[in-house]
Coordinates of C-alpha atoms and ligand atoms in Angstrom, one line a residue:
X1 CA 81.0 27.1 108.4
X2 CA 77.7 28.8 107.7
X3 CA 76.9 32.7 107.6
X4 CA 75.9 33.9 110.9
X5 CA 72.1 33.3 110.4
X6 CA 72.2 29.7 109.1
X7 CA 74.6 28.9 111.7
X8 CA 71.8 30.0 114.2
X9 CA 68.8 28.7 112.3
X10 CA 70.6 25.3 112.6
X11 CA 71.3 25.7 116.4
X12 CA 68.0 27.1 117.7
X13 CA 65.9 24.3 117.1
X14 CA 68.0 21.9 119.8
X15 CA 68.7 24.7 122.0
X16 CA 65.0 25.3 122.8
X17 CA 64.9 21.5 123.0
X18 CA 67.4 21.8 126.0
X19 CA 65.8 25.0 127.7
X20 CA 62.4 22.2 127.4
X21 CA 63.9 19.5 129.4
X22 CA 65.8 21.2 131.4
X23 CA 62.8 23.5 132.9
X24 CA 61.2 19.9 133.4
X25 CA 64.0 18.7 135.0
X26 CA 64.6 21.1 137.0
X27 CA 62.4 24.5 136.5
X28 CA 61.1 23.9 140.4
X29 CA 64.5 23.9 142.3
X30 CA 65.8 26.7 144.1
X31 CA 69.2 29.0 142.7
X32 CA 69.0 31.9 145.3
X33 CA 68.1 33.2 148.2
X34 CA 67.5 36.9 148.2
X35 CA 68.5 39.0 152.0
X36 CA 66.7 42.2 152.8
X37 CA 70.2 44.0 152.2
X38 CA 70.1 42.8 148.9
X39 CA 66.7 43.7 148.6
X40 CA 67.8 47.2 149.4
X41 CA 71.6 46.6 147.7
X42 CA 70.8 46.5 144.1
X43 CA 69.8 42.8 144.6
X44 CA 73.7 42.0 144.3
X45 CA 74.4 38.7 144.0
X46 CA 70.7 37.4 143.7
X47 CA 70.6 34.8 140.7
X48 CA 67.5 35.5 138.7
X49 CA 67.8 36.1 135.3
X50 CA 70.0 33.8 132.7
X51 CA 72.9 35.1 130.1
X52 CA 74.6 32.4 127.7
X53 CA 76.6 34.8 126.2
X54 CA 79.1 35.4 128.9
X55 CA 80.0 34.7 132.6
X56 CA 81.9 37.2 135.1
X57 CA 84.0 35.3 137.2
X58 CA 84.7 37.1 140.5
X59 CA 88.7 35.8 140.4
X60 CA 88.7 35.7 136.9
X61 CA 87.0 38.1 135.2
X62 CA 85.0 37.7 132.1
X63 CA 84.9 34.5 129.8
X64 CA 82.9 34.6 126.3
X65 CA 81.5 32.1 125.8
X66 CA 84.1 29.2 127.8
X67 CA 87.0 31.3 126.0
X68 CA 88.7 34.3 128.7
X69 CA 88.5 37.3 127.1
X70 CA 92.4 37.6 127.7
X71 CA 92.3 35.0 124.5
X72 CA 90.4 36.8 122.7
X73 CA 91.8 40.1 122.3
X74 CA 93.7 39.9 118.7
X75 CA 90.0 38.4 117.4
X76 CA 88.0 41.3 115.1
X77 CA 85.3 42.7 117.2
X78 CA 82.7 41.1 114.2
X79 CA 84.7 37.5 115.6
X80 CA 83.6 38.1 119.5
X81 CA 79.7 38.9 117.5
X82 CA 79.7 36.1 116.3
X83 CA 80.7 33.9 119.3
X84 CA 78.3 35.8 121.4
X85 CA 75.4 35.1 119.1
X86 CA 76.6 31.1 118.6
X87 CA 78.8 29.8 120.9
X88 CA 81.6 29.6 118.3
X89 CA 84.1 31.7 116.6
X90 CA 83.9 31.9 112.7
X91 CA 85.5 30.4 110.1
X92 CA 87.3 32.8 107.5
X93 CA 84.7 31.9 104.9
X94 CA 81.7 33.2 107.9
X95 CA 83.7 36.2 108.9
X96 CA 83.9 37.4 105.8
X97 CA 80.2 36.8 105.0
X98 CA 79.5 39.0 108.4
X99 CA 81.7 41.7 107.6
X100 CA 79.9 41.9 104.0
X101 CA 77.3 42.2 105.6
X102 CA 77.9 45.2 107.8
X103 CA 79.5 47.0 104.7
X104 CA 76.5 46.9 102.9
X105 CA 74.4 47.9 105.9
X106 CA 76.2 51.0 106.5
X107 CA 75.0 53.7 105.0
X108 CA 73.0 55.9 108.1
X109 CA 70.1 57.5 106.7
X110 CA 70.0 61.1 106.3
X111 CA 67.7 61.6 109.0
X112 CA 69.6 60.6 111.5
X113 CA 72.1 63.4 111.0
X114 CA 69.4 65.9 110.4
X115 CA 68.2 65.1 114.2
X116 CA 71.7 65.0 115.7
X117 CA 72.5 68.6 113.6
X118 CA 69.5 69.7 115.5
X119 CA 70.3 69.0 118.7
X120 CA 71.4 71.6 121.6
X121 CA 75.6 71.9 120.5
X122 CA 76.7 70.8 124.2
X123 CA 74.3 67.9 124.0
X124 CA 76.7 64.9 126.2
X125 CA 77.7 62.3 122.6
X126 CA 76.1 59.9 124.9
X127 CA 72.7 61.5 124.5
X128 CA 73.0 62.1 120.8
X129 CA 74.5 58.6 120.3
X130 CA 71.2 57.8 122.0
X131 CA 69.0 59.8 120.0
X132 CA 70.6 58.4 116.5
X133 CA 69.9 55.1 117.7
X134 CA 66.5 55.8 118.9
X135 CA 65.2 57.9 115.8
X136 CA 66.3 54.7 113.5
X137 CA 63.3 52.8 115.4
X138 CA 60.9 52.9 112.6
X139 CA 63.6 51.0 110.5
X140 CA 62.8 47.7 112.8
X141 CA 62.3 44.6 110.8
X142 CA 61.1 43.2 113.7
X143 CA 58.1 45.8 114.4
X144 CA 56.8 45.6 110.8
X145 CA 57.0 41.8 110.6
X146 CA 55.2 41.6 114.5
X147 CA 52.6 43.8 112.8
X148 CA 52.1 41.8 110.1
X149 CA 51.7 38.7 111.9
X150 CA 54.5 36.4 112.6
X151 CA 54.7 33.1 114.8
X152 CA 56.6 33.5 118.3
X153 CA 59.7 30.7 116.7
X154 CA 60.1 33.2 114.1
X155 CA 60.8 36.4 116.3
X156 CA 64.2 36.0 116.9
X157 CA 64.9 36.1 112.8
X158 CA 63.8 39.8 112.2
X159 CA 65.3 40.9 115.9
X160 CA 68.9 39.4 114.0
X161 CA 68.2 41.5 110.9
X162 CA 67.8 45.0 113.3
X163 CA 70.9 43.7 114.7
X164 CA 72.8 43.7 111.8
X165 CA 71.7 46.6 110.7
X166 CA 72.5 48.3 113.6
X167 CA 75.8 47.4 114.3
X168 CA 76.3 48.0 111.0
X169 CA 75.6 51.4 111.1
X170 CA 76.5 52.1 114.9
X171 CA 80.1 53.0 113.9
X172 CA 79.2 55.5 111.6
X173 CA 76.6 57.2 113.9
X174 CA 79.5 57.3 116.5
X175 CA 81.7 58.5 114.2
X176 CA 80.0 61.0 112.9
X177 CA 78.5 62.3 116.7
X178 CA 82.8 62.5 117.7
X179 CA 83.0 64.9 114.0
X180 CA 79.7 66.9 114.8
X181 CA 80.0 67.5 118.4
X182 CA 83.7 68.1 118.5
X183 CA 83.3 69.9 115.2
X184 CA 85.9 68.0 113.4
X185 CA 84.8 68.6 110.0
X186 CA 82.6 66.9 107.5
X187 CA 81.7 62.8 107.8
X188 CA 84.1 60.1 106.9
X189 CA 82.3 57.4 104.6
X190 CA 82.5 53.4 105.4
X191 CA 85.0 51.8 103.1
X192 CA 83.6 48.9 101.7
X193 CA 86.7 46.6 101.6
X194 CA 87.7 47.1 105.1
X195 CA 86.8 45.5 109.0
X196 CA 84.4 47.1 111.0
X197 CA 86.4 47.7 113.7
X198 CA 88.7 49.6 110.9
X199 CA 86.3 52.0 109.8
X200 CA 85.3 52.7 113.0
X201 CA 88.7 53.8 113.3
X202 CA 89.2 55.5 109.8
X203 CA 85.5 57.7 110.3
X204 CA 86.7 59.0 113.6
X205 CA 89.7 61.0 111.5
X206 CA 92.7 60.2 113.6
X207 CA 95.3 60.0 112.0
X208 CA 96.9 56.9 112.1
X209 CA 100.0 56.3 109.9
X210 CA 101.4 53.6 111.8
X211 CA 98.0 51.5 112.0
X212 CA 98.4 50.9 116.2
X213 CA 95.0 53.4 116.9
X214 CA 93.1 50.8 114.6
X215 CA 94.7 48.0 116.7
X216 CA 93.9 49.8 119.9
X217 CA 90.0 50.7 118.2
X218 CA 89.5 46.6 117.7
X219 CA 90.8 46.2 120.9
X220 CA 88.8 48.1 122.9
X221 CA 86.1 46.8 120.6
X222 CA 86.5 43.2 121.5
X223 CA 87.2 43.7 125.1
X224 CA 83.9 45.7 126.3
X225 CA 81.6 43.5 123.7
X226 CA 79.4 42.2 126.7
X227 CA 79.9 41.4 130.9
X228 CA 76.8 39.1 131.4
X229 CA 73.1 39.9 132.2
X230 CA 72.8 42.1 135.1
X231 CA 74.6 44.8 134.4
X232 CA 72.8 48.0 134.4
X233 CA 73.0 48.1 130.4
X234 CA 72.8 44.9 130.1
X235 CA 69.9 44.2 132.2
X236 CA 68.2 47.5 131.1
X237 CA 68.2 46.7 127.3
X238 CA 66.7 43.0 128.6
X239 CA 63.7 44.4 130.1
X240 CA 62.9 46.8 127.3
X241 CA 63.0 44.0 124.9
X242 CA 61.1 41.5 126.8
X243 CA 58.2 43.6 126.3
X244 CA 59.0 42.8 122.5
X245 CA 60.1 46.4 122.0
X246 CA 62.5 46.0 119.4
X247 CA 66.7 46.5 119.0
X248 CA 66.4 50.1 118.4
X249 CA 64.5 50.7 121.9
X250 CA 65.6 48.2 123.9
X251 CA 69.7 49.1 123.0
X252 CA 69.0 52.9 123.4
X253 CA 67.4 52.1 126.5
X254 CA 70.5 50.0 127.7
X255 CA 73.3 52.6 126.6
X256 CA 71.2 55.5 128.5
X257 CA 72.1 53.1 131.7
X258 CA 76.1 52.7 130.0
X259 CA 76.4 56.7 130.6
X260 CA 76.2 57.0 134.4
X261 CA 79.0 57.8 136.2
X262 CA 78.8 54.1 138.2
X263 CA 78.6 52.5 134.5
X264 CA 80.1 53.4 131.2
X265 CA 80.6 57.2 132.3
X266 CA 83.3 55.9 134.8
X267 CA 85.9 56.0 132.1
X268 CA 86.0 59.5 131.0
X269 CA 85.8 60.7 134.9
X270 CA 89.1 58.1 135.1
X271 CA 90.6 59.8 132.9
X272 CA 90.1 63.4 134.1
X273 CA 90.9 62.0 137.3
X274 CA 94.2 61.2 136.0
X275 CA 94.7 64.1 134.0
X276 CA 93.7 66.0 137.5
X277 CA 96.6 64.4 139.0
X278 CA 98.9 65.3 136.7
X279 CA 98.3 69.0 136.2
X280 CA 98.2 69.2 140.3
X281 CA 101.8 67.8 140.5
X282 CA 103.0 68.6 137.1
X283 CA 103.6 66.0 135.4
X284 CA 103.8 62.4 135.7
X285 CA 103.3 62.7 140.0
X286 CA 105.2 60.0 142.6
X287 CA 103.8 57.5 144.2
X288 CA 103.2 59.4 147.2
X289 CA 101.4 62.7 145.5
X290 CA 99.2 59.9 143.9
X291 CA 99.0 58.1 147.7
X292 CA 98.0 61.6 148.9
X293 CA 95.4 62.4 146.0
X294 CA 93.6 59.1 145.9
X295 CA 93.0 60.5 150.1
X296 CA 92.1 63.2 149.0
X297 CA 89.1 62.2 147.1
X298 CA 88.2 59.8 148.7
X299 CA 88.1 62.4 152.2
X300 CA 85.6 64.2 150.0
X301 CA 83.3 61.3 150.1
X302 CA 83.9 60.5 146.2
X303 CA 85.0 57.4 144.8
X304 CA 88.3 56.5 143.1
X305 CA 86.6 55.9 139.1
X306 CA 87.8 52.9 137.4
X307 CA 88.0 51.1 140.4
X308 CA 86.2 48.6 142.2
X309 CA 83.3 45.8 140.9
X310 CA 80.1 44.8 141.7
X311 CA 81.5 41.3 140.6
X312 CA 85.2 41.3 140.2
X313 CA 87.9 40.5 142.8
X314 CA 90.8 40.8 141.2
X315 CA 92.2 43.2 138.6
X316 CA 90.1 43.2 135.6
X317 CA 91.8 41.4 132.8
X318 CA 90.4 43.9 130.4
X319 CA 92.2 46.7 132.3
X320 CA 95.0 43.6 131.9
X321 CA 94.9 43.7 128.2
X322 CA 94.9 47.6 128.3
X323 CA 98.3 47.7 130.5
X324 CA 99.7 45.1 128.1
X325 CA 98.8 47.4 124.9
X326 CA 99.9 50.5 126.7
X327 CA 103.5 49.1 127.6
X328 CA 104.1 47.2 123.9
X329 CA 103.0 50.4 122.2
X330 CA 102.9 53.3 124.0
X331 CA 105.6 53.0 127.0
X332 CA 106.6 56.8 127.1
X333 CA 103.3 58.1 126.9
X334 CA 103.0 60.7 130.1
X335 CA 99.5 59.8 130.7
X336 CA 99.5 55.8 130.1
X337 CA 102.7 55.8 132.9
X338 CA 100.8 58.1 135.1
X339 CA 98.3 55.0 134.5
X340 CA 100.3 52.1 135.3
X341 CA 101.2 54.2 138.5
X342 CA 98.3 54.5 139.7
X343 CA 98.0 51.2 139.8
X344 CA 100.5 50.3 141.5
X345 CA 99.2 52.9 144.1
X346 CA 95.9 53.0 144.5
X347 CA 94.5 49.2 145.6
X348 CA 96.6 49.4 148.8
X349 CA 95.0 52.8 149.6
X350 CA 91.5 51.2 148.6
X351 CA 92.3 48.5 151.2
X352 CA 93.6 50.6 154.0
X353 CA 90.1 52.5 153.3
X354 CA 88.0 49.5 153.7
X355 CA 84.5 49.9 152.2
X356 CA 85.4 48.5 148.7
X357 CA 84.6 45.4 148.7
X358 CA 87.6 44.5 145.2
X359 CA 90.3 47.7 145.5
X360 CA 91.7 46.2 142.0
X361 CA 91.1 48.0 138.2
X362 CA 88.4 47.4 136.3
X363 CA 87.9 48.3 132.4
X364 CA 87.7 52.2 132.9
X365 CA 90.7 52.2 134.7
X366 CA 93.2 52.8 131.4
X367 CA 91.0 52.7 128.2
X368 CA 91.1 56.7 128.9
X369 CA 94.6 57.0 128.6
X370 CA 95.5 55.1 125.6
X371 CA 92.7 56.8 123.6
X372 CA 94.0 60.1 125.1
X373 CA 97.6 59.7 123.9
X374 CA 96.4 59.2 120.2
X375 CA 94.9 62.2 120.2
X376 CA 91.4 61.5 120.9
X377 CA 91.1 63.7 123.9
X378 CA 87.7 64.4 124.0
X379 CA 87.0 61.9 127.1
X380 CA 82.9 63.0 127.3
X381 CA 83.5 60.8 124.1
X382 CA 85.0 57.6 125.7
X383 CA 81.2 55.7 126.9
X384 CA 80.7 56.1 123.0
X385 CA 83.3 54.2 122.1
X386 CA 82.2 51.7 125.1
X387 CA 78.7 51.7 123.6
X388 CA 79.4 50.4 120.3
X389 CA 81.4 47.9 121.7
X390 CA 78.6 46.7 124.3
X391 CA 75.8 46.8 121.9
X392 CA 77.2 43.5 120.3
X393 CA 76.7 42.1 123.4
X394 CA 73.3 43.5 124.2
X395 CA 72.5 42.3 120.5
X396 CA 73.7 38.9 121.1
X397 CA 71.4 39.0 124.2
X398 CA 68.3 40.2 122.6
X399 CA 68.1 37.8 120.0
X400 CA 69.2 34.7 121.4
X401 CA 66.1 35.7 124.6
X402 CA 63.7 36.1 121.7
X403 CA 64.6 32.7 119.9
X404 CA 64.5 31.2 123.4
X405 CA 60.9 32.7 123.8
X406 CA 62.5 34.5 127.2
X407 CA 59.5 35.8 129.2
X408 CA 58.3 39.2 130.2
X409 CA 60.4 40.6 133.3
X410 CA 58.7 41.6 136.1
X411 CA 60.3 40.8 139.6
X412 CA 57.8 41.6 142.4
X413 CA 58.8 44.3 144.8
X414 CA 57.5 44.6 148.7
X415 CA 57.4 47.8 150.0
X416 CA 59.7 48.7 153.5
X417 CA 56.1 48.9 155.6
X418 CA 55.8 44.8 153.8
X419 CA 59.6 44.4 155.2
X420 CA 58.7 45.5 159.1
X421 CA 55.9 43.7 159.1
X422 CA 57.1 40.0 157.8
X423 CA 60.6 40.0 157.9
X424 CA 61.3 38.4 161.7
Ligands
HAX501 N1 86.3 54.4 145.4 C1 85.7 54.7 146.6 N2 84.8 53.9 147.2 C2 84.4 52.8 146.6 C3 84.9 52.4 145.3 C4 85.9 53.3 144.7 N3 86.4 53.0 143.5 N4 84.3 51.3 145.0 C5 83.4 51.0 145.9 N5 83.5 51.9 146.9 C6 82.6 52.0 148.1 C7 81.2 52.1 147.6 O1 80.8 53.4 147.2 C8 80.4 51.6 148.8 O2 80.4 52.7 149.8 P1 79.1 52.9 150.7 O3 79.0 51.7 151.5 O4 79.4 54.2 151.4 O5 77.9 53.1 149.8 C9 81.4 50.6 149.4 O6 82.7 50.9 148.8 C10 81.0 49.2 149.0 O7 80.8 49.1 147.6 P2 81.1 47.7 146.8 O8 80.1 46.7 147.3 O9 82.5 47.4 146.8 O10 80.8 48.1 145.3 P3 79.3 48.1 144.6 O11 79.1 46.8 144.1 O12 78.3 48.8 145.4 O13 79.6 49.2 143.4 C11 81.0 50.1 141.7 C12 80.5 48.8 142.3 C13 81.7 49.7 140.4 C14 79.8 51.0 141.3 C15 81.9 50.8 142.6 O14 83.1 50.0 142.9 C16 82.4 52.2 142.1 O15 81.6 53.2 142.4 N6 83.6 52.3 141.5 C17 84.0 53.6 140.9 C18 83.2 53.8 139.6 C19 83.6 52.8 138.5 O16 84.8 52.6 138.3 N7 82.6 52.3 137.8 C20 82.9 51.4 136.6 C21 82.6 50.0 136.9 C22 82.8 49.1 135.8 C23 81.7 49.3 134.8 O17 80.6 49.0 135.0 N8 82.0 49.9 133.7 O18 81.0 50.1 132.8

C-alpha cells in the first residue's frame, strides 16, 4: 500500500468525481428541516454540513470510517489517521512510512517553548497547548504556497503537509506543557525508533515499567481521534478553515471549543467529581452515598459531568473500552471502582430526574480515572490529552474539505423580532 499521500493523491481525483454527480443528482433535494427550537437549541439535529470521516450513531456510538470504534481500539493512534484521512487502514509497509514520518517531524522549535516559558505560571495547559499550536502558524506550508500562487486542486497537498507536521510535533508540545506547567522537570526528547502514541507516553515522564500507561496513552489516543462534524471542536476548526485559514488556526481554534466544560473540559470536572465523592464518604462510597451525591448536585442546578450526549443514547462505547481497560488492568484501583460504581448508579438517577435526554456515559465518564491511578493526577491536564487525540480527526477533516473544494460556511441567522413576525 502506498504512503499516506500517494494513497490520497490516487483517491482524490474519483472522489471529487462522485461529490460532481452526486450534487447533480441530487444537490436540490431536501435533508432537513430546521424547528424554531432548534433554531434556539444549538440547531441539534439539523443536517447541514457533511463529515466522511466518521458517523455517531445514536444506539451505537461512533463508527470510523464503517469500522466501530470498539474494533478499533488495539490499532496505533497513527492507524485510526490514516483511516480518517483514506477510508482504509494501513498496511505495515504505510504505517511505518507514517510513523517515519512523524519522527522526523518532531523536533518543536525553540520558540515555541520560549512563548509557553513566558506565559502567566497558572495559565489552564489548555490555553498554552493553544498558544504552542497557534505561535507555530507561520510554519504553514499551506499559507506560503497560497501566497505564492497555487491552483484550488492543489490546496489540500500543503494543508496534509501542516498536518503532518503538526501531529508530529503535537505530542511533544503536550508533553512538554504537562513538564512546564506541573514543573516536572526538564523536556523528554522524541525517540526516533518508537510509535507516536509511545513517545507521547515516554515525554510525559511516568514511569511505566510494566508498559500498560503506554497501552492506556494509545488507547485513549485512538478512541477520542474524531466524533463527526458538528461538534463544537469539530465544527469550530471547520469554519476557521473554510476561510482557508490554515491547520495551525483552524485546530487552535477547534481545541479552544474542546476546553469548555460542556466539551473536552468535562473530563477533568468528572474526575474531581469523583474524587469529590470519595473524600466526602471516605473512600470508595456505596451505592446509596453515590445515589445521594449525584441528588445532590444535581439539587444545585449542576450537571452530573461525563454524562449525557447531544447524540448518543446509549452508553458510550468509548467509556465501554475504558471500563474494559480499567477492569483487565487496573481492577483494585480505588478510583477506577468508584468509577464503575457510579455507573452503575447514576443513569437510573438521571432518569428518575428527567431532563437528560441519554442518562448513559459518555467518553469523560472514566478516562479521568485511569489516567489518575498511573499517577498522572493533574486532571486540568486531561482535555490535553483529549486534544491530541482529536486533532487527528480535525486534521483528517480539514484536508479531505480542502481537496473536496468544501465551500465557505456561512449559515444565515434570523433574528427573534424575524421569528414573531414569520413564524405562524
Ligand atoms: N446532568 C444533569 N443534567 C443534564 C445532564 C447531566 N449529565 N445532561 C443533560 N442534562 C440536562 C441539560 O442540562 C438540559 O437541561 P435544561 O433543559 O435545563 O437546559 C436537559 O438535560 C436536556 O439536555 P439534553 O438535550 O439531554 O443534552 P444536550 O444535547 O443539550 O447537551 C451535554 C449534551 C453533553 C452538553 C449534556 O448532556 C451535559 O451537559 N453533560 C454533562 C457534561 C459532559 O459530560 N460533557 C461531555 C460530553 C461529551 C463530549 O463532548 N466530550 O468532549
Amino acid at each position: 500500500m502506498a504512503t499516506l499521500q500517494k494513497k490520497m493523491a490516487a483517491m482524490i481525483p474519483s472522489l471529487r468525481e462522485e461529490l460532481k454527480e452526486l450534487a447533480q443528482k441530487v444537490g436540490d433535494k431536501k435533508i432537513s428541516d430546521v424547528t424554531v427550537a432548534q433554531a434556539y437549541g444549538g440547531m441539534r439535529g439539523v443536517k447541514g454540513m457533511i463529515c466522511d470521516t466518521s458517523v455517531v450513531y445514536p444506539d451505537k456510538g461512533l463508527v470510523i470510517r464503517g469500522i466501530p470504534i470498539m474494533e478499533l481500539r488495539e490499532r496505533y493512534p497513527e492507524e485510526i489517521f490514516y483511516l480518517l484521512c483514506t477510508g482504509e487502514l494501513p498496511d505495515k509497509a504505510a504505517l511505518k512510512a507514517l510513523q517515519k514520518e512523524f519522527a522526523e517531524r518532531s523536533t518543536v522549535p525553540k520558540y515555541v517553548w520560549n512563548v509557553l516559558e513566558a506565559m502567566p505560571k497558572d495559565s489552564h495547559p489548555m490555553a498554552m497547548l493553544d498558544t504552542g499550536i497557534l505561535v507555530m502558524q507561520k510554519e504553514s506550508e499551506f499559507k506560503k504556497a497560497y501566497d505564492k500562487g497555487m491552483k484550488k486542486t492543489d490546496y489540500w497537498q500543503p494543508m496534509l503537509e501542516d498536518s503532518l507536521n503538526l501531529l508530529a510535533k503535537l505530542p511533544g508540545i503536550a508533553a512538554g506543557v504537562y513538564r512546564l506547567r506541573f514543573k516536572k522537570g526538564n523536556r523528554i526528547a522524541y525517540k526516533k525508533d518508537l510509535d507516536w502514541g509511545a513517545n507521547y507516553a515516554r515525554m510525559l515522564g511516568i514511569t511505566d515499567k510494566t508498559g500498560i500507561f503506554t497501552k492506556l496513552i494509545r488507547l485513549y489516543l485512538t478512541l477520542h481521534c474524531d466524533h463527526e462534524g458538528g461538534n463544537v471542536s469539530a465544527n469550530t476548526c471547520h469554519t476557521v478553515g473554510s476561510a482557508l485559514s490554515d491547520a495551525y488556526y483552524a485546530v487552535s481554534a477547534g481545541l479552544n471549543g474542546l476546553a469548555g466544560p460542556l466539551h473536552g473540559l468535562a473530563n477533568q470536572e468528572c474526575l474531581n467529581w469523583i474524587l469529590e465523592t470519595m473524600k466526602k464518604f471516605k473512600g470508595v462510597p456505596t451505592d446509596e452515598q453515590i445515589r445521594n451525591y449525584a441528588w445532590e448536585t444535581l439539587n444545585s442546578g449542576k450537571v452530573i459531568p461525563g454524562y449525557g450526549h447531544a447524540v448518543l443514547r446509549v452508553t458510550d462505547p468509548r467509556f465501554s473500552a475504558f471500563l474494559a481497560f480499567g477492569k483487565e488492568y487496573l481492577p483494585d484501583s480505588p478510583v477506577f471502582q468508584t468509577v464503575a460504581k457510579v455507573y452503575d448508579v447514576v443513569p437510573k438517577v438521571l432518569e428518575e430526574h428527567g431532563k437528560a435526554k441519554n442518562p448513559w456515559p459518555n467518553v469523560d465518564a472514566g478516562s479521568g480515572a485511569l489516567l489518575y491511578h498511573f499517577g498522572l493526577k493533574e486532571f486540568p491536564y486531561y482535555t490535553v490529552l483529549f486534544s491530541v487525540s482529536r486533532a487527528m480527526g480535525m486534521l483528517a477533516q480539514l484536508v479531505l474539505n480542502r481537496a473536496m473544494g468544501t465551500a465557505i460556511t456561512r449559515p444565515k441567522s434570523v433574528s427573534t423580532e424575524w421569528v414573531k413576525q414569520n413564524v405562524k
